[in-house]
């Protein structure tokens, strides 16, 4: 039996062409471009493709676009064995993280891929990424949201974009890769096991959030203004989750939490995690009751907060779930 895979084109460099007037890359009709890549067709795989209404550069993504793409997966879920989402690399790690929360009890592959050079260009990296992502989606071995790029399959909510120049654009700093493509595709034991529960799709996400990156000398009034402007805040602190011990900073955090703000602390470092109480400089967060986001990526932390604020949960439940491992996004 041929495996059925649905390709969902959302935009990104992979399907872009040069706008001759402006000399910039813009999204193009992917159907036409696909005809130029006959090698994606395989005897064993039946491939269909659809596009979002308006393919975009992923720097234009927002949660409405996520809902449109998630709905395409939901509406086609029973008719396909797996999904390959073609997406710009700039915000791919955010969308993949968001989808890991929006698609609960997923039992099929949802693999994001894209490229650093358009598919129509001679030196493109798109063909290998696309062909292998399709093969992995059809393998039946992947049952989660992941990113395939330059020979590696990453867990979606553990991935970050680290390079805008090299073909190796992504990294999974705190979680092992899920598969590696060489002569053979080697699947690792880090893959989620297939479950038997029915897919639940969550389409409510809140944008009432901010990411606050601390730096030495940041003004308290800046911190206050950002915290005041939203309901949920991810603070990127220093090293192992540390910040200034200035009592005014602690007071500001305590007051925000009394005002029912949800605040989570993660580290600015790519590798490692925010740790409770290792340094005195972690005390502002502990004293104020800020949640420790441990080794979550910024992408996973902010999209988890958007997802949880979008569900009709009370603050205590949001805080409980933020600390809990929902989809493999945080180490136990
Ligand atoms: N700006 C592009 C995008 O994210 C970059 C890419 O696809 O690599 O849509």
Short mmCIF file of N, CA, C and O in Angstrom, two decimals, residues 35 39 51 65 73-74 78 100 107 127 146 173 178 190 235 305 309 315 321 329:
data_model
loop_
_atom_site.label_atom_id
_atom_site.label_comp_id
_atom_site.label_asym_id
_atom_site.label_seq_id
_atom_site.Cartn_x
_atom_site.Cartn_y
_atom_site.Cartn_z
N UNK A 35 6.89 21.37 -10.10
CA UNK A 35 7.01 20.69 -11.40
C UNK A 35 8.48 20.62 -11.84
O UNK A 35 8.87 19.75 -12.61
N UNK A 39 11.98 14.63 -9.14
CA UNK A 39 12.55 13.56 -8.29
C UNK A 39 11.84 13.42 -6.95
O UNK A 39 12.11 12.47 -6.22
N UNK A 51 -1.53 24.72 -0.51
CA UNK A 51 -0.86 25.93 0.00
C UNK A 51 -1.80 26.65 0.93
O UNK A 51 -3.02 26.53 0.80
N UNK A 65 -2.01 32.67 11.34
CA UNK A 65 -1.42 31.77 10.34
C UNK A 65 -1.27 30.36 10.93
O UNK A 65 -1.52 29.37 10.24
N UNK A 73 -4.04 20.61 8.70
CA UNK A 73 -3.65 19.28 9.21
C UNK A 73 -4.88 18.58 9.79
O UNK A 73 -5.15 17.41 9.49
N UNK A 74 -5.64 19.30 10.59
CA UNK A 74 -6.83 18.71 11.24
C UNK A 74 -7.81 18.17 10.18
O UNK A 74 -8.27 17.03 10.26
N UNK A 78 -7.22 12.35 8.83
CA UNK A 78 -7.58 10.95 8.62
C UNK A 78 -7.25 10.45 7.21
O UNK A 78 -7.21 9.25 6.97
N UNK A 100 3.41 21.72 18.57
CA UNK A 100 3.53 20.58 19.50
C UNK A 100 2.49 20.71 20.61
O UNK A 100 1.99 19.71 21.11
N UNK A 107 -0.51 11.29 16.42
CA UNK A 107 0.01 9.94 16.16
C UNK A 107 0.50 9.78 14.74
O UNK A 107 0.54 8.67 14.20
N UNK A 127 16.09 20.49 -2.19
CA UNK A 127 15.68 19.18 -2.72
C UNK A 127 15.94 18.08 -1.71
O UNK A 127 15.08 17.25 -1.45
N UNK A 146 8.18 17.69 14.30
CA UNK A 146 9.65 17.74 14.24
C UNK A 146 10.09 18.66 13.11
O UNK A 146 9.27 19.12 12.30
N UNK A 173 19.70 22.26 21.30
CA UNK A 173 20.79 22.35 22.27
C UNK A 173 20.65 21.44 23.49
O UNK A 173 21.66 20.99 24.03
N UNK A 178 16.40 13.25 16.69
CA UNK A 178 15.45 12.13 16.59
C UNK A 178 15.85 11.14 15.51
O UNK A 178 15.52 9.97 15.57
N UNK A 190 15.07 8.34 20.92
CA UNK A 190 14.47 9.56 21.50
C UNK A 190 13.11 9.88 20.88
O UNK A 190 12.43 10.80 21.33
N UNK A 235 10.99 35.72 30.98
CA UNK A 235 12.21 36.50 31.21
C UNK A 235 13.41 35.64 30.84
O UNK A 235 13.55 34.51 31.30
N UNK A 305 3.37 29.41 26.74
CA UNK A 305 2.61 30.44 27.46
C UNK A 305 1.43 30.93 26.61
O UNK A 305 0.31 31.09 27.12
N UNK A 309 -2.33 30.32 27.97
CA UNK A 309 -3.19 31.49 28.19
C UNK A 309 -4.42 31.44 27.29
O UNK A 309 -5.46 32.00 27.62
N UNK A 315 -5.15 30.82 36.81
CA UNK A 315 -3.71 31.10 36.91
C UNK A 315 -2.95 29.95 37.54
O UNK A 315 -1.85 29.60 37.10
N UNK A 321 0.88 23.81 34.76
CA UNK A 321 1.19 23.20 33.47
C UNK A 321 2.49 23.74 32.85
O UNK A 321 3.16 23.05 32.10
N UNK A 329 8.90 19.20 25.95
CA UNK A 329 9.59 20.49 25.77
C UNK A 329 10.51 20.86 26.92
O UNK A 329 11.32 21.78 26.80
#
